C-alpha positions as a Python dict, from the first residue, in 0.01 Angstrom:
ca = {
    (1, 'X'): (0, 0, 0),
    (2, 'X'): (-245, 242, 166),
    (3, 'X'): (-441, 400, -118),
    (4, 'X'): (-741, 631, -119),
    (5, 'X'): (-912, 649, -457),
    (6, 'X'): (-1130, 951, -534),
    (7, 'X'): (-1375, 870, -817),
    (8, 'X'): (-1526, 1133, -1044),
    (9, 'X'): (-1791, 1218, -785),
    (10, 'X'): (-1812, 1176, -407),
    (11, 'X'): (-2123, 1306, -233),
    (12, 'X'): (-2353, 1188, 44),
    (13, 'X'): (-2576, 1042, -227),
    (14, 'X'): (-2308, 792, -335),
    (15, 'X'): (-2081, 776, -30),
    (16, 'X'): (-2131, 400, 7),
    (17, 'X'): (-1971, 324, -329),
    (18, 'X'): (-1677, 552, -249),
    (19, 'X'): (-1604, 379, 80),
    (20, 'X'): (-1659, 25, -48),
    (21, 'X'): (-1402, 59, -326),
    (22, 'X'): (-1120, 173, -98),
    (23, 'X'): (-862, 2, 122),
    (24, 'X'): (-704, 310, 279),
    (25, 'X'): (-536, 136, 573),
    (26, 'X'): (-372, -159, 400),
    (27, 'X'): (-39, -232, 572),
    (28, 'X'): (272, -182, 365),
    (29, 'X'): (590, 18, 365),
    (30, 'X'): (696, 312, 157),
    (31, 'X'): (427, 531, 9),
    (32, 'X'): (61, 607, 61),
    (33, 'X'): (-124, 716, -252),
    (34, 'X'): (-414, 955, -302),
    (35, 'X'): (-551, 879, -648),
    (36, 'X'): (-790, 1113, -827),
    (37, 'X'): (-1007, 1032, -1125),
    (38, 'X'): (-811, 1120, -1440),
    (39, 'X'): (-1092, 1318, -1607),
    (40, 'X'): (-1328, 1477, -1356),
    (41, 'X'): (-1340, 1526, -979),
    (42, 'X'): (-1636, 1640, -769),
    (43, 'X'): (-1582, 1621, -393),
    (44, 'X'): (-1821, 1719, -118),
    (45, 'X'): (-1696, 1789, 237),
    (46, 'X'): (-1728, 1426, 349),
    (47, 'X'): (-1461, 1316, 99),
    (48, 'X'): (-1233, 1610, 174),
    (49, 'X'): (-1242, 1557, 551),
    (50, 'X'): (-1178, 1184, 511),
    (51, 'X'): (-885, 1243, 275),
    (52, 'X'): (-726, 1493, 514),
    (53, 'X'): (-767, 1268, 819),
    (54, 'X'): (-635, 967, 628),
    (55, 'X'): (-336, 1167, 506),
    (56, 'X'): (-250, 1274, 860),
    (57, 'X'): (-273, 912, 974),
    (58, 'X'): (-48, 796, 689),
    (59, 'X'): (218, 1056, 766),
    (60, 'X'): (208, 969, 1135),
    (61, 'X'): (264, 603, 1043),
    (62, 'X'): (578, 700, 854),
    (63, 'X'): (442, 682, 498),
    (64, 'X'): (541, 934, 237),
    (65, 'X'): (239, 1068, 54),
    (66, 'X'): (197, 1119, -316),
    (67, 'X'): (-103, 1214, -528),
    (68, 'X'): (-189, 1090, -875),
    (69, 'X'): (-376, 1271, -1154),
    (70, 'X'): (-339, 1623, -1018),
    (71, 'X'): (-433, 1918, -1236),
    (72, 'X'): (-705, 2172, -1304),
    (73, 'X'): (-972, 1918, -1211),
    (74, 'X'): (-836, 1906, -853),
    (75, 'X'): (-828, 2285, -815),
    (76, 'X'): (-1124, 2279, -575),
    (77, 'X'): (-943, 2035, -346),
    (78, 'X'): (-649, 2272, -358),
    (79, 'X'): (-863, 2571, -264),
    (80, 'X'): (-1004, 2368, 23),
    (81, 'X'): (-641, 2335, 147),
    (82, 'X'): (-632, 1956, 113),
    (83, 'X'): (-283, 1944, -34),
    (84, 'X'): (-147, 2181, 228),
    (85, 'X'): (-255, 1938, 498),
    (86, 'X'): (-111, 1645, 306),
    (87, 'X'): (223, 1815, 249),
    (88, 'X'): (189, 1773, -128),
    (89, 'X'): (298, 2062, -354),
    (90, 'X'): (14, 2170, -582),
    (91, 'X'): (-44, 2453, -826),
    (92, 'X'): (-337, 2425, -1065),
    (93, 'X'): (-228, 2736, -1250),
    (94, 'X'): (-558, 2908, -1176),
    (95, 'X'): (-630, 3237, -1008),
    (96, 'X'): (-712, 3188, -640),
    (97, 'X'): (-1078, 3259, -567),
    (98, 'X'): (-1213, 3414, -252),
    (99, 'X'): (-1358, 3159, -9),
    (100, 'X'): (-1602, 3399, 155),
    (101, 'X'): (-1964, 3309, 98),
    (102, 'X'): (-1891, 2962, -34),
    (103, 'X'): (-1684, 2740, 192),
    (104, 'X'): (-1488, 2688, 510),
    (105, 'X'): (-1161, 2526, 396),
    (106, 'X'): (-1020, 2219, 565),
    (107, 'X'): (-903, 2298, 915),
    (108, 'X'): (-720, 2072, 1158),
    (109, 'X'): (-864, 2094, 1509),
    (110, 'X'): (-661, 1974, 1805),
    (111, 'X'): (-775, 2208, 2084),
    (112, 'X'): (-1073, 2406, 2207),
    (113, 'X'): (-901, 2720, 2077),
    (114, 'X'): (-921, 2576, 1726),
    (115, 'X'): (-1289, 2499, 1778),
    (116, 'X'): (-1362, 2860, 1868),
    (117, 'X'): (-1174, 2983, 1562),
    (118, 'X'): (-1369, 2756, 1330),
    (119, 'X'): (-1700, 2868, 1481),
    (120, 'X'): (-1599, 3231, 1427),
    (121, 'X'): (-1494, 3158, 1068),
    (122, 'X'): (-1829, 3000, 981),
    (123, 'X'): (-2020, 3326, 998),
    (124, 'X'): (-1763, 3519, 796),
    (125, 'X'): (-1675, 3258, 536),
    (126, 'X'): (-2028, 3135, 463),
    (127, 'X'): (-2187, 3484, 471),
    (128, 'X'): (-2470, 3363, 692),
    (129, 'X'): (-2515, 3686, 889),
    (130, 'X'): (-2842, 3747, 705),
    (131, 'X'): (-2960, 3392, 775),
    (132, 'X'): (-2934, 3359, 1155),
    (133, 'X'): (-3136, 3037, 1172),
    (134, 'X'): (-2897, 2852, 940),
    (135, 'X'): (-2596, 3010, 1110),
    (136, 'X'): (-2710, 2888, 1451),
    (137, 'X'): (-2772, 2537, 1321),
    (138, 'X'): (-2435, 2511, 1145),
    (139, 'X'): (-2243, 2655, 1438),
    (140, 'X'): (-2406, 2415, 1680),
    (141, 'X'): (-2338, 2107, 1467),
    (142, 'X'): (-1975, 2198, 1400),
    (143, 'X'): (-1908, 2289, 1762),
    (144, 'X'): (-2063, 1970, 1897),
    (145, 'X'): (-1895, 1735, 1651),
    (146, 'X'): (-1552, 1890, 1701),
    (147, 'X'): (-1574, 1885, 2078),
    (148, 'X'): (-1679, 1521, 2055),
    (149, 'X'): (-1360, 1438, 1870),
    (150, 'X'): (-1140, 1623, 2117),
    (151, 'X'): (-1304, 1436, 2405),
    (152, 'X'): (-1330, 1083, 2270),
    (153, 'X'): (-1119, 1002, 1965),
    (154, 'X'): (-772, 984, 2119),
    (155, 'X'): (-628, 1084, 1781),
    (156, 'X'): (-292, 1258, 1793),
    (157, 'X'): (-398, 1452, 1486),
    (158, 'X'): (-732, 1569, 1622),
    (159, 'X'): (-997, 1609, 1353),
    (160, 'X'): (-1040, 1774, 1016),
    (161, 'X'): (-1346, 1984, 942),
    (162, 'X'): (-1475, 2168, 637),
    (163, 'X'): (-1805, 2306, 508),
    (164, 'X'): (-1954, 2424, 180),
    (165, 'X'): (-2256, 2640, 110),
    (166, 'X'): (-2438, 2539, -208),
    (167, 'X'): (-2650, 2820, -355),
    (168, 'X'): (-2635, 2755, -730),
    (169, 'X'): (-2795, 2409, -729),
    (170, 'X'): (-3102, 2267, -557),
    (171, 'X'): (-3150, 2213, -278),
    (172, 'X'): (-2978, 2517, -129),
    (173, 'X'): (-2784, 2385, 167),
    (174, 'X'): (-2479, 2392, 389),
    (175, 'X'): (-2293, 2062, 415),
    (176, 'X'): (-2040, 2005, 691),
    (177, 'X'): (-1808, 1713, 760),
    (178, 'X'): (-1573, 1611, 1039),
    (179, 'X'): (-1334, 1315, 1022),
    (180, 'X'): (-1067, 1165, 1244),
    (181, 'X'): (-851, 854, 1253),
    (182, 'X'): (-874, 789, 1625),
    (183, 'X'): (-1001, 497, 1829),
    (184, 'X'): (-1356, 494, 1695),
    (185, 'X'): (-1695, 480, 1862),
    (186, 'X'): (-1709, 108, 1946),
    (187, 'X'): (-1380, 115, 2133),
    (188, 'X'): (-1484, 407, 2349),
    (189, 'X'): (-1843, 299, 2412),
    (190, 'X'): (-1723, -52, 2493),
    (191, 'X'): (-1587, 72, 2823),
    (192, 'X'): (-1942, 99, 2955),
    (193, 'X'): (-2133, -117, 2705),
    (194, 'X'): (-1909, -423, 2648),
    (195, 'X'): (-2129, -565, 2372),
    (196, 'X'): (-2071, -252, 2165),
    (197, 'X'): (-1694, -300, 2163),
    (198, 'X'): (-1721, -582, 1910),
    (199, 'X'): (-2024, -461, 1712),
    (200, 'X'): (-1980, -138, 1518),
    (201, 'X'): (-2342, -134, 1400),
    (202, 'X'): (-2469, -155, 1759),
    (203, 'X'): (-2216, 105, 1871),
    (204, 'X'): (-2336, 355, 1611),
    (205, 'X'): (-2696, 300, 1717),
    (206, 'X'): (-2609, 364, 2080),
    (207, 'X'): (-2403, 673, 1998),
    (208, 'X'): (-2698, 833, 1818),
    (209, 'X'): (-2946, 776, 2101),
    (210, 'X'): (-3011, 1067, 2341),
    (211, 'X'): (-2867, 1018, 2686),
    (212, 'X'): (-2676, 697, 2613),
    (213, 'X'): (-2336, 849, 2557),
    (214, 'X'): (-2383, 1087, 2848),
    (215, 'X'): (-2312, 786, 3068),
    (216, 'X'): (-1956, 791, 2942),
    (217, 'X'): (-1763, 1094, 3060),
    (218, 'X'): (-1663, 1311, 2766),
    (219, 'X'): (-1813, 1107, 2483),
    (220, 'X'): (-2030, 1289, 2233),
    (221, 'X'): (-2154, 1546, 2470),
    (222, 'X'): (-2114, 1798, 2745),
    (223, 'X'): (-2292, 1838, 3078),
    (224, 'X'): (-2533, 2072, 2900),
    (225, 'X'): (-2669, 1825, 2646),
    (226, 'X'): (-2658, 1495, 2835),
    (227, 'X'): (-2455, 1326, 2566),
    (228, 'X'): (-2704, 1403, 2291),
    (229, 'X'): (-2477, 1577, 2040),
    (230, 'X'): (-2516, 1323, 1761),
    (231, 'X'): (-2888, 1290, 1827),
    (232, 'X'): (-2942, 1666, 1805),
    (233, 'X'): (-2719, 1699, 1498),
    (234, 'X'): (-2916, 1420, 1329),
    (235, 'X'): (-3242, 1591, 1428),
    (236, 'X'): (-3124, 1926, 1286),
    (237, 'X'): (-3035, 1760, 956),
    (238, 'X'): (-3365, 1573, 946),
    (239, 'X'): (-3566, 1878, 1049),
    (240, 'X'): (-3437, 2064, 745),
    (241, 'X'): (-3484, 1762, 517),
    (242, 'X'): (-3112, 1695, 472),
    (243, 'X'): (-2874, 1401, 490),
    (244, 'X'): (-2698, 1281, 804),
    (245, 'X'): (-2407, 1037, 782),
    (246, 'X'): (-2205, 861, 1052),
    (247, 'X'): (-1930, 602, 1007),
    (248, 'X'): (-1692, 432, 1247),
    (249, 'X'): (-1512, 101, 1220),
    (250, 'X'): (-1676, -117, 957),
    (251, 'X'): (-2026, 29, 999),
    (252, 'X'): (-2198, 336, 860),
    (253, 'X'): (-2540, 496, 893),
    (254, 'X'): (-2708, 736, 653),
    (255, 'X'): (-3033, 924, 706),
    (256, 'X'): (-3170, 1009, 364),
    (257, 'X'): (-3315, 1337, 251),
    (258, 'X'): (-3683, 1382, 327),
    (259, 'X'): (-3920, 1367, 31),
    (260, 'X'): (-4205, 1551, 203),
    (261, 'X'): (-4241, 1802, 484),
    (262, 'X'): (-4426, 1542, 692),
    (263, 'X'): (-4117, 1320, 692),
    (264, 'X'): (-3921, 1604, 851),
    (265, 'X'): (-4146, 1647, 1153),
    (266, 'X'): (-4099, 1324, 1349),
    (267, 'X'): (-3837, 1317, 1622),
    (268, 'X'): (-3725, 955, 1657),
    (269, 'X'): (-3476, 880, 1938),
    (270, 'X'): (-3357, 550, 1790),
    (271, 'X'): (-3184, 624, 1458),
    (272, 'X'): (-3250, 268, 1342),
    (273, 'X'): (-3624, 330, 1372),
    (274, 'X'): (-3605, 602, 1108),
    (275, 'X'): (-3807, 486, 806),
    (276, 'X'): (-3566, 650, 559),
    (277, 'X'): (-3223, 528, 666),
    (278, 'X'): (-2948, 302, 534),
    (279, 'X'): (-2707, 82, 729),
    (280, 'X'): (-2383, -28, 570),
    (281, 'X'): (-2121, -282, 675),
    (282, 'X'): (-1786, -269, 497),
    (283, 'X'): (-1510, -525, 465),
    (284, 'X'): (-1244, -268, 548),
    (285, 'X'): (-1301, -62, 865),
    (286, 'X'): (-1240, 309, 892),
    (287, 'X'): (-989, 377, 1169),
    (288, 'X'): (-1183, 647, 1350),
    (289, 'X'): (-1507, 835, 1292),
    (290, 'X'): (-1664, 1035, 1010),
    (291, 'X'): (-1972, 1255, 1049),
    (292, 'X'): (-2143, 1470, 788),
    (293, 'X'): (-2464, 1670, 809),
    (294, 'X'): (-2656, 1857, 542),
    (295, 'X'): (-2868, 2154, 647),
    (296, 'X'): (-3117, 2280, 388),
    (297, 'X'): (-3122, 2655, 434),
    (298, 'X'): (-3466, 2727, 287),
    (299, 'X'): (-3630, 2491, 538),
    (300, 'X'): (-3505, 2638, 863),
    (301, 'X'): (-3739, 2854, 1069),
    (302, 'X'): (-3741, 2917, 1445),
    (303, 'X'): (-3417, 2732, 1508),
    (304, 'X'): (-3398, 2831, 1874),
    (305, 'X'): (-3746, 2700, 1946),
    (306, 'X'): (-3670, 2376, 1767),
    (307, 'X'): (-3343, 2327, 1950),
    (308, 'X'): (-3499, 2389, 2290),
    (309, 'X'): (-3780, 2146, 2215),
    (310, 'X'): (-3525, 1872, 2140),
    (311, 'X'): (-3317, 1965, 2442),
    (312, 'X'): (-3615, 1930, 2676),
    (313, 'X'): (-3692, 1585, 2534),
    (314, 'X'): (-3341, 1442, 2574),
    (315, 'X'): (-3327, 1358, 2947),
    (316, 'X'): (-3649, 1154, 2929),
    (317, 'X'): (-3498, 912, 2673),
    (318, 'X'): (-3846, 855, 2532),
    (319, 'X'): (-3884, 572, 2285),
    (320, 'X'): (-4212, 678, 2127),
    (321, 'X'): (-4213, 899, 1820),
    (322, 'X'): (-4274, 1269, 1876),
    (323, 'X'): (-4406, 1520, 1628),
    (324, 'X'): (-4205, 1836, 1569),
    (325, 'X'): (-4250, 2138, 1347),
    (326, 'X'): (-3931, 2279, 1201),
    (327, 'X'): (-4060, 2437, 882),
}
């Protein structure tokens, strides 16, 4: 049966192990199961967004959903509104805490109106009014990734987005994630690049290159950014020294955190030329797309200047490495 197993910890550091152990789209009848670790559960936005998108897919396929090992340890998932989206009753018996300043709970986005609401919520819920550089970066990434989904995924359920601001552990950061169970990147890119339709690794590489996806109307971009949404989002994450993660079909890409400031200052159009990246191929494909970006708040300075520098470089589709200064 379709089953999504949440181990004791799911973060961008160990996302490969989480994905490799699961078979969330196994065909069967009856129930779909969301299984939590029986003793401890730590979930970052990437796991929450994937669980919500998977649950919407399962319900649309006619499965009834049930969750195993619920309790106080899954209270955070409850506060992030995961169980509301899954249609699973949940009460951890704890006092509800205020979300403001810490997280943007899971939100289903199916229209541009929803996108605007999420963007408005980011400032209020993450308390970033006093940190305009981080606010601008987070709002751009969320807006771009959500509009991408609405334009390309073909999912009846749209996408699920959430974000968390981490201020009590190093590094201080905002992590965002967007997930859908639509047609995936390879299927859409294959309309113009036939070779990509049967190669998820190649499709991900194309999708992250500036200008490539602009050749396909509506995919990962708008007329204003020439199809460079994923490229710019990856550059924002890298420029602050954070993770960037993209998965579709049976392939995934992860840009690792920078170890030094010098590693943060190279703008590399081809994601596969990044010296600190991982490529994964899984036996079981993800039906759709997952994107997560980590923005380290203490590293962001002059966001507008950084963004404009990237924007000016996009139309030229340059292949050589360029130096940037983001910190």
